[in-house]
Every structure is written in C-alpha cells, then in structure tokens.
Amino acid sequence: METIVLKTPSMEGKIYVGKDILEKRLPVLTAGQQNFVLTDSNVYRLYKEWFVRYFQDTEIFVLEAGEASKTFQSLYEILSKMTGAGLHRTSRLFAVGGGVIGDIGGLAAALYMRGISCVQIPTTLLSQVDSSVGGKTAVDLGGVKNIVGAFYQPCEVLVDPSFLKTLPRREIKCGLGEIVKYAALNGEIFDLLSNNTEKWTELAFLEALIVSCIRHKAGVVEADEKESGERKSLNVGHTTGHAIELTSGLSHGESVLYGMRLETKIAMDLGVCEKSYGEALVSLVDRAIALEPCSDMDFKNIEQDAEKARSDKKNTDDGKIHMAVAKAKGEWTMLALPFTEYQDALKNAVKK
Ligand code: NAD
Ligand code: GLY
C-alpha cells in the first residue's frame, strides 16, 4: 500500500493506494458520526453488496450516471437529501464513483454547513489518477464546464485499483487521457508509458501509474493549490478538450486526448514545442485513442469548438485563448493566442 500526504493551508489530507485500503480505512472513517454516501447508478448496480458491507445503515444517494448529472439541479437534490437526513457539522460525505460523483460530491460537502468532512473513493481510472486528488469540486452551468465550484480538499482519498476490473475499455482509455497529460509534464511518467505500451490495460501496471500520477499531482497542488501558477500545467490539452467535450458529447477523458493532440500540434507549428518530442507525445495520444476509437470523431464542429474555447476558465480579460502546452520532455508553458489566430491554428492542426 502507498500513502501520499497532501498538505495545503486548509488541510493535511492522506491519499492511500492499495487493494486492501477500504477494509483498513472504512471501518475507522465511518465510525462515530452520521455519514452520507453519494454514488452513481452504474456503480451502485455493480457494487450493491459492497455498499451493504460498508454502508448498511447509511443514507445513500444514487445519481444517474454521466456528465449530464453534474448540474446545479443535482447539487440541489443532494443538499436537500443531506438536510433531510439531518447531517451535522461532524458528519462525513463519502463520494464513491468517477469524476462526476467526486466533483459534485466534493462541492456538496464544501457547501453543507459551510463544509463537512469529505472522503473520496474513486472508481474510474480517470478519477483515481486525477480528479479525486487536489480538491477541485464543481458543477457545469450554462454549457460551460466546471464553472461553479470550490477548492475543497478531501480529508482522505482511498484508491482501490480493484474497482478497475469492472471498468469498460472505453473508460480505461478516458483515464489514459489524463495519464498522457501527466506524461506531458513528467519525464519519468513519459518513459514509463512509452516503454510499456503493451501493458497499458494491465491492472498491476495501472496501479504503478496511478501512484506516479498522484505523486506528481500532489506536488503540484501543494505548491499552488488555487491555480495561480504551476497548477495551470494540469490543464494541458484541456482548453480545446473542454470545448470538444461540450460540442461533441464525447467524455472528458476522450476529449482531453483530442485536445492534447490538437494543442500539441499547434505548439509544434508555432515552434513552442520541440518537434521530435511533440511527435512522440502525439503518438502516445494516438495509441490511447486506438484502444477504443470513436468512429464518429470527424471534427465537423471545429468552428464551434473554437468558439466554445472562448468560455474556458483559463482565459482572462485579454480576449485571448489561453492554453497549457507541452514544450519539451518534462517542460510545459502557457500559450495565449488571439482568437482568430487560435481558430486558424486549430483548423490547421485538424488537417494534419
Ligand atoms: P464518470 O464519473 O462519468 O464515470 C465514467 C463512467 O464509468 C460512468 O458511466 C460511471 O457510472 C462508470 N463507472 C464508474 N466506476 C465504475 C466501475 N468501477 N466499473 C464500471 N463502471 C464504472 O467520468 P470520469 O471519467 O470518471 O470523470 C470525468 C469527470 O471528472 C468530468 O466531469 C471532469 O470534468 C471531471 N474531472 C475533474 C477533475 C478534478 O480535478 N476535479 C480532473 C479531471 C476530470
Ligand atoms: N485536473 C486539473 C487540476 O486538478 O488542477
């Protein structure tokens, strides 16, 4: 079992990774106060007995699975249920699921009585390597991703890779979207991924990757919890990725893969990203996409994607499109392009 400590001004949280972690920590974490569990319909269906084992007398709120549930309306329903259950300041919320459940559950915990204890139990590869760690919580609103939220650190994150056994291949690919992002930022993860392409879907290999990605993220979040500098790096591929996610209906991880592909090509075209390195990164992206190709991904909406990128949170008042891009092995930088330049660069990148 691996333990990673994440210390921010508001919290010293612990992240545990290992197959026996739930058995070890859940009896301790559930004892002594009233608890509330948030999960989604797929996870609840697949793990019903697991919920009975650990949360027998606990209020369990099951949200319909999928990004469409990451709304203010769902947040309202969760908070109403928490109020109805009579939770106290000392109560604890357990978010059991993928990134959707982690993000909205974390926000509900941040808001209820101005903040109750939150434990993240991520069940997708994407949420295990990324979204459960670092305290970003949010819902989507008005066609904009994660526009309403809070930084709110979980007290513990319990990562059990065994959950991945039931994960469809497409969701493994989504997790690889964020893993390739870490490869773009960290030379060791880049080598680990590049030298073991045949192992990408093996559980033992994924467990090693999960630990490396979490260690990288924890270091970044400790240095810059509120994203005024270094944490922007964790958005590589995400400006265009979020736009694609909103216009195409693809999932977050898949959209990040396409976003990373296009933004790396833009960075290469502008001479910002070293060519041979950029090509190696794009080939990792392509390998991940090939795990479960999207037959209908034709970039017909590229004009709309460019337009959507205007509402990205990373933009400022300067009217430019801001992107975190890979520069060289283990190096990244911010690019800010005037809108029309971004639009043209994106159209060119699609053609290549
Ligand atoms: P998700 O939560 O929608 O889960 C994907 C699918 O997998 C769902 O259908 C879910 O029901 C199913 N599932 C979950 N666990 C399963 C299991 N063990 N076996 C079988 N099926 C399972 O999506 P996601 O990819 O986990 O997360 C994407 C979300 O995370 C997006 O909303 C994105 O914005 C957010 N995100 C947040 C951060 C952050 O730092 N907070 C970082 C990255 C992404
Ligand atoms: N996934 C981006 C971040 O946590 O900052």
mmCIF file of C-alpha atoms and ligand atoms in Angstrom:
data_model
loop_
_atom_site.group_PDB
_atom_site.id
_atom_site.type_symbol
_atom_site.label_atom_id
_atom_site.label_comp_id
_atom_site.label_asym_id
_atom_site.label_seq_id
_atom_site.Cartn_x
_atom_site.Cartn_y
_atom_site.Cartn_z
ATOM 1 C CA MET A 1 0.000 0.000 0.000
ATOM 2 C CA GLU A 2 1.229 3.510 -0.834
ATOM 3 C CA THR A 3 0.489 6.583 1.261
ATOM 4 C CA ILE A 4 0.826 10.082 -0.135
ATOM 5 C CA VAL A 5 0.363 13.108 2.106
ATOM 6 C CA LEU A 6 -1.053 16.250 0.529
ATOM 7 C CA LYS A 7 -0.578 19.303 2.723
ATOM 8 C CA THR A 8 -2.323 22.567 1.844
ATOM 9 C CA PRO A 9 -3.066 25.587 4.069
ATOM 10 C CA SER A 10 -6.591 24.253 4.691
ATOM 11 C CA MET A 11 -5.931 20.539 5.215
ATOM 12 C CA GLU A 12 -3.399 17.783 5.614
ATOM 13 C CA GLY A 13 -5.051 15.052 3.586
ATOM 14 C CA LYS A 14 -3.936 11.479 3.021
ATOM 15 C CA ILE A 15 -4.182 9.523 -0.196
ATOM 16 C CA TYR A 16 -3.911 5.755 0.105
ATOM 17 C CA VAL A 17 -3.463 3.448 -2.883
ATOM 18 C CA GLY A 18 -3.820 -0.306 -2.474
ATOM 19 C CA LYS A 19 -6.143 -3.274 -2.744
ATOM 20 C CA ASP A 20 -6.772 -3.645 0.998
ATOM 21 C CA ILE A 21 -7.273 0.025 1.761
ATOM 22 C CA LEU A 22 -11.080 0.016 2.018
ATOM 23 C CA GLU A 23 -11.064 -2.793 4.533
ATOM 24 C CA LYS A 24 -8.488 -0.928 6.588
ATOM 25 C CA ARG A 25 -9.832 2.625 6.494
ATOM 26 C CA LEU A 26 -13.606 2.425 6.045
ATOM 27 C CA PRO A 27 -14.453 0.924 9.465
ATOM 28 C CA VAL A 28 -12.402 3.717 11.059
ATOM 29 C CA LEU A 29 -13.779 6.510 8.887
ATOM 30 C CA THR A 30 -17.437 5.531 9.193
ATOM 31 C CA ALA A 31 -17.464 5.079 12.983
ATOM 32 C CA GLY A 32 -18.625 7.710 15.427
ATOM 33 C CA GLN A 33 -20.622 10.097 13.263
ATOM 34 C CA GLN A 34 -23.518 10.266 10.834
ATOM 35 C CA ASN A 35 -22.467 9.579 7.241
ATOM 36 C CA PHE A 36 -23.822 10.245 3.770
ATOM 37 C CA VAL A 37 -22.882 8.387 0.598
ATOM 38 C CA LEU A 38 -23.094 9.734 -2.934
ATOM 39 C CA THR A 39 -22.679 7.373 -5.866
ATOM 40 C CA ASP A 40 -23.987 6.883 -9.402
ATOM 41 C CA SER A 41 -26.433 4.384 -10.881
ATOM 42 C CA ASN A 42 -23.787 2.201 -12.574
ATOM 43 C CA VAL A 43 -21.511 1.982 -9.550
ATOM 44 C CA TYR A 44 -24.451 1.257 -7.266
ATOM 45 C CA ARG A 45 -25.691 -1.513 -9.557
ATOM 46 C CA LEU A 46 -22.240 -3.116 -9.851
ATOM 47 C CA TYR A 47 -21.258 -2.794 -6.188
ATOM 48 C CA LYS A 48 -24.536 -3.220 -4.291
ATOM 49 C CA GLU A 49 -23.071 -5.831 -1.936
ATOM 50 C CA TRP A 50 -20.050 -3.654 -1.307
ATOM 51 C CA PHE A 51 -22.357 -0.810 -0.230
ATOM 52 C CA VAL A 52 -24.240 -3.175 2.083
ATOM 53 C CA ARG A 53 -20.964 -4.314 3.619
ATOM 54 C CA TYR A 54 -19.591 -0.861 4.432
ATOM 55 C CA PHE A 55 -22.620 1.450 4.490
ATOM 56 C CA GLN A 56 -25.521 -0.676 5.734
ATOM 57 C CA ASP A 57 -27.314 1.936 7.846
ATOM 58 C CA THR A 58 -26.218 4.966 5.893
ATOM 59 C CA GLU A 59 -28.230 7.284 3.638
ATOM 60 C CA ILE A 60 -27.109 6.531 0.068
ATOM 61 C CA PHE A 61 -27.988 8.957 -2.710
ATOM 62 C CA VAL A 62 -27.725 7.455 -6.198
ATOM 63 C CA LEU A 63 -27.312 9.931 -9.035
ATOM 64 C CA GLU A 64 -27.994 8.953 -12.653
ATOM 65 C CA ALA A 65 -24.580 8.097 -14.181
ATOM 66 C CA GLY A 66 -22.966 10.556 -16.589
ATOM 67 C CA GLU A 67 -21.795 14.132 -17.088
ATOM 68 C CA ALA A 68 -25.404 15.282 -17.666
ATOM 69 C CA SER A 69 -25.927 14.832 -13.901
ATOM 70 C CA LYS A 70 -23.189 17.305 -12.988
ATOM 71 C CA THR A 71 -25.684 20.148 -12.631
ATOM 72 C CA PHE A 72 -26.980 22.669 -10.151
ATOM 73 C CA GLN A 73 -30.251 20.738 -10.065
ATOM 74 C CA SER A 74 -28.454 17.554 -8.924
ATOM 75 C CA LEU A 75 -26.461 19.561 -6.402
ATOM 76 C CA TYR A 76 -29.712 20.978 -5.032
ATOM 77 C CA GLU A 77 -31.180 17.465 -4.744
ATOM 78 C CA ILE A 78 -28.084 16.163 -2.941
ATOM 79 C CA LEU A 79 -28.037 19.073 -0.493
ATOM 80 C CA SER A 80 -31.781 18.658 0.125
ATOM 81 C CA LYS A 81 -31.239 14.977 0.894
ATOM 82 C CA MET A 82 -28.364 15.839 3.246
ATOM 83 C CA THR A 83 -30.546 18.377 5.056
ATOM 84 C CA GLY A 84 -33.420 15.889 5.215
ATOM 85 C CA ALA A 85 -31.095 13.266 6.679
ATOM 86 C CA GLY A 86 -30.257 15.716 9.460
ATOM 87 C CA LEU A 87 -26.495 15.661 8.926
ATOM 88 C CA HIS A 88 -24.392 17.686 11.338
ATOM 89 C CA ARG A 89 -21.144 19.633 11.117
ATOM 90 C CA THR A 90 -19.413 16.470 12.296
ATOM 91 C CA SER A 91 -20.964 14.333 9.554
ATOM 92 C CA ARG A 92 -18.951 12.897 6.691
ATOM 93 C CA LEU A 93 -19.715 12.562 2.985
ATOM 94 C CA PHE A 94 -18.295 9.633 1.012
ATOM 95 C CA ALA A 95 -18.146 10.193 -2.761
ATOM 96 C CA VAL A 96 -17.978 6.751 -4.383
ATOM 97 C CA GLY A 97 -17.650 6.873 -8.171
ATOM 98 C CA GLY A 98 -15.927 8.540 -11.084
ATOM 99 C CA GLY A 99 -15.027 12.174 -11.582
ATOM 100 C CA VAL A 100 -18.650 13.289 -11.880
ATOM 101 C CA ILE A 101 -19.515 11.960 -8.423
ATOM 102 C CA GLY A 102 -16.226 13.200 -6.939
ATOM 103 C CA ASP A 103 -16.683 16.721 -8.305
ATOM 104 C CA ILE A 104 -20.329 17.199 -7.325
ATOM 105 C CA GLY A 105 -19.953 15.295 -4.032
ATOM 106 C CA GLY A 106 -16.945 17.384 -3.078
ATOM 107 C CA LEU A 107 -18.918 20.546 -3.806
ATOM 108 C CA ALA A 108 -21.886 19.352 -1.737
ATOM 109 C CA ALA A 109 -19.506 18.640 1.175
ATOM 110 C CA ALA A 110 -17.958 22.105 0.766
ATOM 111 C CA LEU A 111 -21.357 23.819 0.863
ATOM 112 C CA TYR A 112 -23.259 21.867 3.505
ATOM 113 C CA MET A 113 -22.991 23.821 6.775
ATOM 114 C CA ARG A 114 -20.077 25.670 5.095
ATOM 115 C CA GLY A 115 -18.065 22.476 4.919
ATOM 116 C CA ILE A 116 -18.193 18.946 6.260
ATOM 117 C CA SER A 117 -15.604 16.204 6.042
ATOM 118 C CA CYS A 118 -15.302 14.525 2.643
ATOM 119 C CA VAL A 119 -13.761 11.178 1.695
ATOM 120 C CA GLN A 120 -13.184 10.437 -1.988
ATOM 121 C CA ILE A 121 -13.413 6.816 -3.143
ATOM 122 C CA PRO A 122 -12.645 6.999 -6.877
ATOM 123 C CA THR A 123 -13.794 4.060 -9.011
ATOM 124 C CA THR A 124 -12.671 5.032 -12.545
ATOM 125 C CA LEU A 125 -9.100 5.222 -13.799
ATOM 126 C CA LEU A 126 -9.565 8.921 -14.540
ATOM 127 C CA SER A 127 -10.749 9.688 -11.032
ATOM 128 C CA GLN A 128 -8.026 7.517 -9.457
ATOM 129 C CA VAL A 129 -5.165 9.233 -11.282
ATOM 130 C CA ASP A 130 -6.542 12.733 -11.216
ATOM 131 C CA SER A 131 -9.946 14.081 -10.245
ATOM 132 C CA SER A 132 -10.204 12.682 -6.693
ATOM 133 C CA VAL A 133 -6.961 14.413 -5.714
ATOM 134 C CA GLY A 134 -6.400 18.134 -5.249
ATOM 135 C CA GLY A 135 -9.748 19.459 -4.080
ATOM 136 C CA LYS A 136 -11.249 20.874 -7.269
ATOM 137 C CA THR A 137 -15.018 20.473 -6.982
ATOM 138 C CA ALA A 138 -17.610 21.775 -9.422
ATOM 139 C CA VAL A 139 -20.778 21.520 -11.458
ATOM 140 C CA ASP A 140 -21.357 22.607 -15.074
ATOM 141 C CA LEU A 141 -23.704 25.502 -15.842
ATOM 142 C CA GLY A 142 -24.975 27.260 -18.974
ATOM 143 C CA GLY A 143 -22.987 24.995 -21.284
ATOM 144 C CA VAL A 144 -19.701 25.760 -19.516
ATOM 145 C CA LYS A 145 -17.653 23.040 -17.821
ATOM 146 C CA ASN A 146 -16.954 23.268 -14.089
ATOM 147 C CA ILE A 147 -17.901 26.932 -13.975
ATOM 148 C CA VAL A 148 -19.375 26.847 -10.453
ATOM 149 C CA GLY A 149 -17.264 25.223 -7.783
ATOM 150 C CA ALA A 150 -14.865 25.481 -4.895
ATOM 151 C CA PHE A 151 -11.435 24.338 -3.871
ATOM 152 C CA TYR A 152 -12.241 21.931 -1.067
ATOM 153 C CA GLN A 153 -9.785 19.240 -0.011
ATOM 154 C CA PRO A 154 -10.969 15.750 0.957
ATOM 155 C CA CYS A 155 -9.637 14.513 4.294
ATOM 156 C CA GLU A 156 -8.785 11.161 2.691
ATOM 157 C CA VAL A 157 -8.748 9.636 -0.769
ATOM 158 C CA LEU A 158 -8.998 5.840 -0.811
ATOM 159 C CA VAL A 159 -7.804 4.450 -4.134
ATOM 160 C CA ASP A 160 -8.522 0.760 -4.653
ATOM 161 C CA PRO A 161 -7.393 -0.290 -8.156
ATOM 162 C CA SER A 162 -9.621 -3.409 -7.942
ATOM 163 C CA PHE A 163 -12.552 -1.181 -8.945
ATOM 164 C CA LEU A 164 -10.962 -1.010 -12.400
ATOM 165 C CA LYS A 165 -11.774 -4.693 -13.027
ATOM 166 C CA THR A 166 -15.355 -3.759 -13.959
ATOM 167 C CA LEU A 167 -14.419 -0.659 -15.937
ATOM 168 C CA PRO A 168 -15.244 -0.800 -19.683
ATOM 169 C CA ARG A 169 -12.267 -0.432 -22.058
ATOM 170 C CA ARG A 170 -13.544 2.957 -23.186
ATOM 171 C CA GLU A 171 -13.244 4.240 -19.611
ATOM 172 C CA ILE A 172 -9.671 2.896 -19.379
ATOM 173 C CA LYS A 173 -8.970 4.959 -22.479
ATOM 174 C CA CYS A 174 -10.523 8.020 -20.758
ATOM 175 C CA GLY A 175 -8.199 7.531 -17.783
ATOM 176 C CA LEU A 176 -5.267 7.277 -20.180
ATOM 177 C CA GLY A 177 -6.278 10.746 -21.394
ATOM 178 C CA GLU A 178 -5.262 12.229 -18.045
ATOM 179 C CA ILE A 179 -2.292 9.836 -17.730
ATOM 180 C CA VAL A 180 -0.866 11.040 -21.058
ATOM 181 C CA LYS A 181 -1.326 14.552 -19.678
ATOM 182 C CA TYR A 182 0.987 13.593 -16.778
ATOM 183 C CA ALA A 183 3.404 12.118 -19.322
ATOM 184 C CA ALA A 184 3.463 15.544 -20.980
ATOM 185 C CA LEU A 185 4.530 17.110 -17.674
ATOM 186 C CA ASN A 186 6.772 14.489 -16.115
ATOM 187 C CA GLY A 187 9.668 12.806 -17.938
ATOM 188 C CA GLU A 188 9.559 9.681 -15.764
ATOM 189 C CA ILE A 189 5.870 9.096 -16.467
ATOM 190 C CA PHE A 190 6.567 9.763 -20.161
ATOM 191 C CA ASP A 191 9.241 6.998 -20.153
ATOM 192 C CA LEU A 192 7.119 4.604 -18.100
ATOM 193 C CA LEU A 193 4.253 4.969 -20.560
ATOM 194 C CA SER A 194 6.405 4.930 -23.719
ATOM 195 C CA ASN A 195 8.416 1.857 -22.674
ATOM 196 C CA ASN A 196 5.432 -0.256 -21.663
ATOM 197 C CA THR A 197 2.787 0.289 -24.331
ATOM 198 C CA GLU A 198 1.767 -3.387 -24.247
ATOM 199 C CA LYS A 199 0.905 -3.137 -20.542
ATOM 200 C CA TRP A 200 -1.445 -0.140 -20.667
ATOM 201 C CA THR A 201 -4.520 -2.137 -19.753
ATOM 202 C CA GLU A 202 -2.864 -4.382 -17.124
ATOM 203 C CA LEU A 203 -4.017 -3.780 -13.575
ATOM 204 C CA ALA A 204 -0.564 -4.038 -11.951
ATOM 205 C CA PHE A 205 0.890 -1.543 -14.422
ATOM 206 C CA LEU A 206 -2.055 0.819 -13.986
ATOM 207 C CA GLU A 207 -1.562 0.693 -10.208
ATOM 208 C CA ALA A 208 2.066 1.844 -10.628
ATOM 209 C CA LEU A 209 0.923 4.606 -12.964
ATOM 210 C CA ILE A 210 -1.775 5.717 -10.518
ATOM 211 C CA VAL A 211 0.817 6.163 -7.769
ATOM 212 C CA SER A 212 3.191 8.116 -10.062
ATOM 213 C CA CYS A 213 0.419 10.415 -11.318
ATOM 214 C CA ILE A 214 -0.922 11.095 -7.819
ATOM 215 C CA ARG A 215 2.581 11.860 -6.532
ATOM 216 C CA HIS A 216 3.080 14.306 -9.384
ATOM 217 C CA LYS A 217 -0.301 15.964 -8.813
ATOM 218 C CA ALA A 218 0.120 16.176 -5.037
ATOM 219 C CA GLY A 219 3.438 18.008 -5.509
ATOM 220 C CA VAL A 220 1.843 20.496 -7.905
ATOM 221 C CA VAL A 221 -1.202 21.097 -5.668
ATOM 222 C CA GLU A 222 0.975 21.599 -2.583
ATOM 223 C CA ALA A 223 2.926 24.256 -4.477
ATOM 224 C CA ASP A 224 -0.122 26.010 -5.940
ATOM 225 C CA GLU A 225 -3.485 24.864 -4.566
ATOM 226 C CA LYS A 226 -5.574 27.668 -6.113
ATOM 227 C CA GLU A 227 -4.031 27.551 -9.599
ATOM 228 C CA SER A 228 -2.257 30.875 -9.812
ATOM 229 C CA GLY A 229 0.839 29.337 -11.446
ATOM 230 C CA GLU A 230 2.170 25.767 -11.515
ATOM 231 C CA ARG A 231 -1.268 24.105 -11.248
ATOM 232 C CA LYS A 232 -2.162 25.536 -14.671
ATOM 233 C CA SER A 233 0.092 22.796 -16.037
ATOM 234 C CA LEU A 234 -2.544 20.227 -15.092
ATOM 235 C CA ASN A 235 -4.727 21.712 -17.821
ATOM 236 C CA VAL A 236 -2.559 20.584 -20.748
ATOM 237 C CA GLY A 237 -4.954 19.742 -23.581
ATOM 238 C CA HIS A 238 -7.937 20.933 -21.583
ATOM 239 C CA THR A 239 -8.816 24.272 -23.231
ATOM 240 C CA THR A 240 -9.596 22.631 -26.558
ATOM 241 C CA GLY A 241 -10.537 19.408 -24.746
ATOM 242 C CA HIS A 242 -13.322 21.054 -22.747
ATOM 243 C CA ALA A 243 -14.600 22.723 -25.938
ATOM 244 C CA ILE A 244 -14.681 19.346 -27.738
ATOM 245 C CA GLU A 245 -16.395 17.755 -24.740
ATOM 246 C CA LEU A 246 -19.180 20.341 -24.890
ATOM 247 C CA THR A 247 -19.764 20.256 -28.647
ATOM 248 C CA SER A 248 -19.219 16.544 -29.374
ATOM 249 C CA GLY A 249 -20.755 14.754 -26.416
ATOM 250 C CA LEU A 250 -17.536 12.718 -26.039
ATOM 251 C CA SER A 251 -16.489 12.011 -22.485
ATOM 252 C CA HIS A 252 -13.999 14.157 -20.604
ATOM 253 C CA GLY A 253 -11.003 11.825 -20.955
ATOM 254 C CA GLU A 254 -11.549 11.251 -24.682
ATOM 255 C CA SER A 255 -11.951 14.969 -25.293
ATOM 256 C CA VAL A 256 -8.723 15.665 -23.403
ATOM 257 C CA LEU A 257 -6.920 13.212 -25.697
ATOM 258 C CA TYR A 258 -8.149 15.043 -28.804
ATOM 259 C CA GLY A 259 -7.481 18.404 -27.135
ATOM 260 C CA MET A 260 -3.922 17.358 -26.295
ATOM 261 C CA ARG A 261 -3.358 16.130 -29.842
ATOM 262 C CA LEU A 262 -4.515 19.421 -31.381
ATOM 263 C CA GLU A 263 -2.836 21.733 -28.859
ATOM 264 C CA THR A 264 0.488 19.859 -29.138
ATOM 265 C CA LYS A 265 0.323 20.230 -32.921
ATOM 266 C CA ILE A 266 -0.433 23.957 -32.538
ATOM 267 C CA ALA A 267 2.538 24.295 -30.160
ATOM 268 C CA MET A 268 4.785 22.450 -32.659
ATOM 269 C CA ASP A 269 3.564 24.623 -35.562
ATOM 270 C CA LEU A 270 4.362 27.753 -33.572
ATOM 271 C CA GLY A 271 7.824 26.442 -32.686
ATOM 272 C CA VAL A 272 6.926 26.358 -28.978
ATOM 273 C CA CYS A 273 7.100 22.568 -28.643
ATOM 274 C CA GLU A 274 10.188 20.615 -29.726
ATOM 275 C CA LYS A 275 9.202 18.729 -32.866
ATOM 276 C CA SER A 276 10.542 15.235 -32.124
ATOM 277 C CA TYR A 277 9.224 15.348 -28.562
ATOM 278 C CA GLY A 278 5.833 16.680 -29.720
ATOM 279 C CA GLU A 279 5.569 13.867 -32.238
ATOM 280 C CA ALA A 280 6.368 11.278 -29.563
ATOM 281 C CA LEU A 281 3.678 12.776 -27.329
ATOM 282 C CA VAL A 282 1.115 12.773 -30.139
ATOM 283 C CA SER A 283 1.928 9.129 -30.801
ATOM 284 C CA LEU A 284 1.143 8.311 -27.134
ATOM 285 C CA VAL A 285 -2.169 10.157 -27.572
ATOM 286 C CA ASP A 286 -2.914 8.198 -30.748
ATOM 287 C CA ARG A 287 -2.134 4.905 -29.039
ATOM 288 C CA ALA A 288 -4.594 5.739 -26.272
ATOM 289 C CA ILE A 289 -7.275 6.761 -28.799
ATOM 290 C CA ALA A 290 -6.689 3.495 -30.668
ATOM 291 C CA LEU A 291 -7.641 1.461 -27.581
ATOM 292 C CA GLU A 292 -11.292 2.204 -28.414
ATOM 293 C CA PRO A 293 -11.553 4.540 -31.418
ATOM 294 C CA CYS A 294 -14.537 6.903 -31.706
ATOM 295 C CA SER A 295 -15.884 6.143 -35.155
ATOM 296 C CA ASP A 296 -17.844 9.391 -35.327
ATOM 297 C CA MET A 297 -14.999 11.791 -34.432
ATOM 298 C CA ASP A 298 -14.719 13.866 -37.613
ATOM 299 C CA PHE A 299 -14.029 17.401 -36.252
ATOM 300 C CA LYS A 300 -17.003 18.730 -38.216
ATOM 301 C CA ASN A 301 -17.671 21.040 -35.275
ATOM 302 C CA ILE A 302 -14.235 22.592 -35.197
ATOM 303 C CA GLU A 303 -15.583 26.158 -35.725
ATOM 304 C CA GLN A 304 -17.946 25.603 -32.830
ATOM 305 C CA ASP A 305 -15.124 24.098 -30.739
ATOM 306 C CA ALA A 306 -13.029 27.216 -31.263
ATOM 307 C CA GLU A 307 -16.000 29.372 -30.241
ATOM 308 C CA LYS A 308 -16.574 27.229 -27.119
ATOM 309 C CA ALA A 309 -12.941 27.621 -26.089
ATOM 310 C CA ARG A 310 -13.721 31.316 -25.522
ATOM 311 C CA SER A 311 -15.656 30.463 -22.353
ATOM 312 C CA ASP A 312 -12.773 28.451 -20.825
ATOM 313 C CA LYS A 313 -11.899 29.360 -17.232
ATOM 314 C CA LYS A 314 -8.209 29.786 -18.074
ATOM 315 C CA ASN A 315 -8.935 32.793 -20.312
ATOM 316 C CA THR A 316 -8.627 36.309 -18.927
ATOM 317 C CA ASP A 317 -9.882 39.744 -19.971
ATOM 318 C CA ASP A 318 -7.312 39.997 -22.769
ATOM 319 C CA GLY A 319 -9.645 38.256 -25.244
ATOM 320 C CA LYS A 320 -7.053 35.576 -25.995
ATOM 321 C CA ILE A 321 -7.351 31.798 -25.754
ATOM 322 C CA HIS A 322 -5.068 30.510 -23.002
ATOM 323 C CA MET A 323 -3.647 27.003 -23.187
ATOM 324 C CA ALA A 324 -1.136 24.991 -21.181
ATOM 325 C CA VAL A 325 1.012 23.141 -23.734
ATOM 326 C CA ALA A 326 3.910 20.688 -23.713
ATOM 327 C CA LYS A 327 7.241 22.256 -24.608
ATOM 328 C CA ALA A 328 9.914 19.554 -24.205
ATOM 329 C CA LYS A 329 10.296 16.421 -22.090
ATOM 330 C CA GLY A 330 9.127 17.374 -18.578
ATOM 331 C CA GLU A 331 8.553 21.006 -19.606
ATOM 332 C CA TRP A 332 5.393 22.956 -20.319
ATOM 333 C CA THR A 333 4.393 26.539 -20.943
ATOM 334 C CA MET A 334 1.328 28.759 -21.298
ATOM 335 C CA LEU A 335 0.292 29.921 -24.776
ATOM 336 C CA ALA A 336 -2.098 32.840 -25.262
ATOM 337 C CA LEU A 337 -3.367 33.297 -28.821
ATOM 338 C CA PRO A 338 -5.705 35.990 -30.174
ATOM 339 C CA PHE A 339 -8.998 34.269 -31.021
ATOM 340 C CA THR A 340 -8.663 34.369 -34.818
ATOM 341 C CA GLU A 341 -5.104 33.035 -34.596
ATOM 342 C CA TYR A 342 -6.310 30.182 -32.371
ATOM 343 C CA GLN A 343 -9.158 29.458 -34.783
ATOM 344 C CA ASP A 344 -6.768 29.223 -37.766
ATOM 345 C CA ALA A 345 -4.192 27.199 -35.824
ATOM 346 C CA LEU A 346 -6.895 24.755 -34.733
ATOM 347 C CA LYS A 347 -8.180 24.299 -38.282
ATOM 348 C CA ASN A 348 -4.628 23.621 -39.486
ATOM 349 C CA ALA A 349 -3.967 21.173 -36.662
ATOM 350 C CA VAL A 350 -7.093 19.185 -37.549
ATOM 351 C CA LYS A 351 -5.879 18.748 -41.130
ATOM 352 C CA LYS A 352 -2.567 17.186 -40.043
HETATM 353 P P1 NAD B 1 -17.753 9.452 -14.797
HETATM 354 O O1 NAD B 1 -17.781 9.812 -13.383
HETATM 355 O O2 NAD B 1 -18.905 9.861 -15.642
HETATM 356 O O3 NAD B 1 -17.522 7.876 -14.922
HETATM 357 C C1 NAD B 1 -17.461 7.297 -16.198
HETATM 358 C C2 NAD B 1 -18.407 6.105 -16.327
HETATM 359 O O4 NAD B 1 -17.854 4.998 -15.614
HETATM 360 C C3 NAD B 1 -19.786 6.336 -15.733
HETATM 361 O O5 NAD B 1 -20.738 5.763 -16.582
HETATM 362 C C4 NAD B 1 -19.733 5.573 -14.411
HETATM 363 O O6 NAD B 1 -21.002 5.150 -13.992
HETATM 364 C C5 NAD B 1 -18.854 4.415 -14.770
HETATM 365 N N1 NAD B 1 -18.143 3.768 -13.666
HETATM 366 C C6 NAD B 1 -17.581 4.359 -12.592
HETATM 367 N N2 NAD B 1 -16.881 3.460 -11.875
HETATM 368 C C7 NAD B 1 -17.029 2.268 -12.497
HETATM 369 C C8 NAD B 1 -16.528 0.970 -12.260
HETATM 370 N N3 NAD B 1 -15.688 0.708 -11.259
HETATM 371 N N4 NAD B 1 -16.897 -0.037 -13.107
HETATM 372 C C9 NAD B 1 -17.702 0.227 -14.169
HETATM 373 N N5 NAD B 1 -18.182 1.447 -14.457
HETATM 374 C C10 NAD B 1 -17.841 2.460 -13.639
HETATM 375 O O7 NAD B 1 -16.467 10.076 -15.551
HETATM 376 P P2 NAD B 1 -14.914 10.120 -15.183
HETATM 377 O O8 NAD B 1 -14.230 9.894 -16.460
HETATM 378 O O9 NAD B 1 -14.583 9.293 -14.016
HETATM 379 O O10 NAD B 1 -14.721 11.643 -14.735
HETATM 380 C C11 NAD B 1 -14.986 12.710 -15.625
HETATM 381 C C12 NAD B 1 -15.363 13.924 -14.806
HETATM 382 O O11 NAD B 1 -14.258 14.288 -13.966
HETATM 383 C C13 NAD B 1 -15.663 15.147 -15.647
HETATM 384 O O12 NAD B 1 -16.808 15.773 -15.144
HETATM 385 C C14 NAD B 1 -14.459 16.028 -15.455
HETATM 386 O O13 NAD B 1 -14.765 17.398 -15.603
HETATM 387 C C15 NAD B 1 -14.041 15.676 -14.048
HETATM 388 N N6 NAD B 1 -12.627 15.943 -13.720
HETATM 389 C C16 NAD B 1 -12.344 16.603 -12.580
HETATM 390 C C17 NAD B 1 -11.034 16.830 -12.215
HETATM 391 C C18 NAD B 1 -10.722 17.493 -10.910
HETATM 392 O O14 NAD B 1 -9.548 17.812 -10.664
HETATM 393 N N7 NAD B 1 -11.695 17.698 -10.050
HETATM 394 C C19 NAD B 1 -9.993 16.366 -13.035
HETATM 395 C C20 NAD B 1 -10.317 15.679 -14.197
HETATM 396 C C21 NAD B 1 -11.645 15.473 -14.546
HETATM 397 N N1 GLY B 2 -7.372 18.377 -13.228
HETATM 398 C C1 GLY B 2 -6.820 19.688 -13.080
HETATM 399 C C2 GLY B 2 -6.495 20.044 -11.685
HETATM 400 O O1 GLY B 2 -6.766 19.338 -10.746
HETATM 401 O O2 GLY B 2 -5.955 21.086 -11.465
#
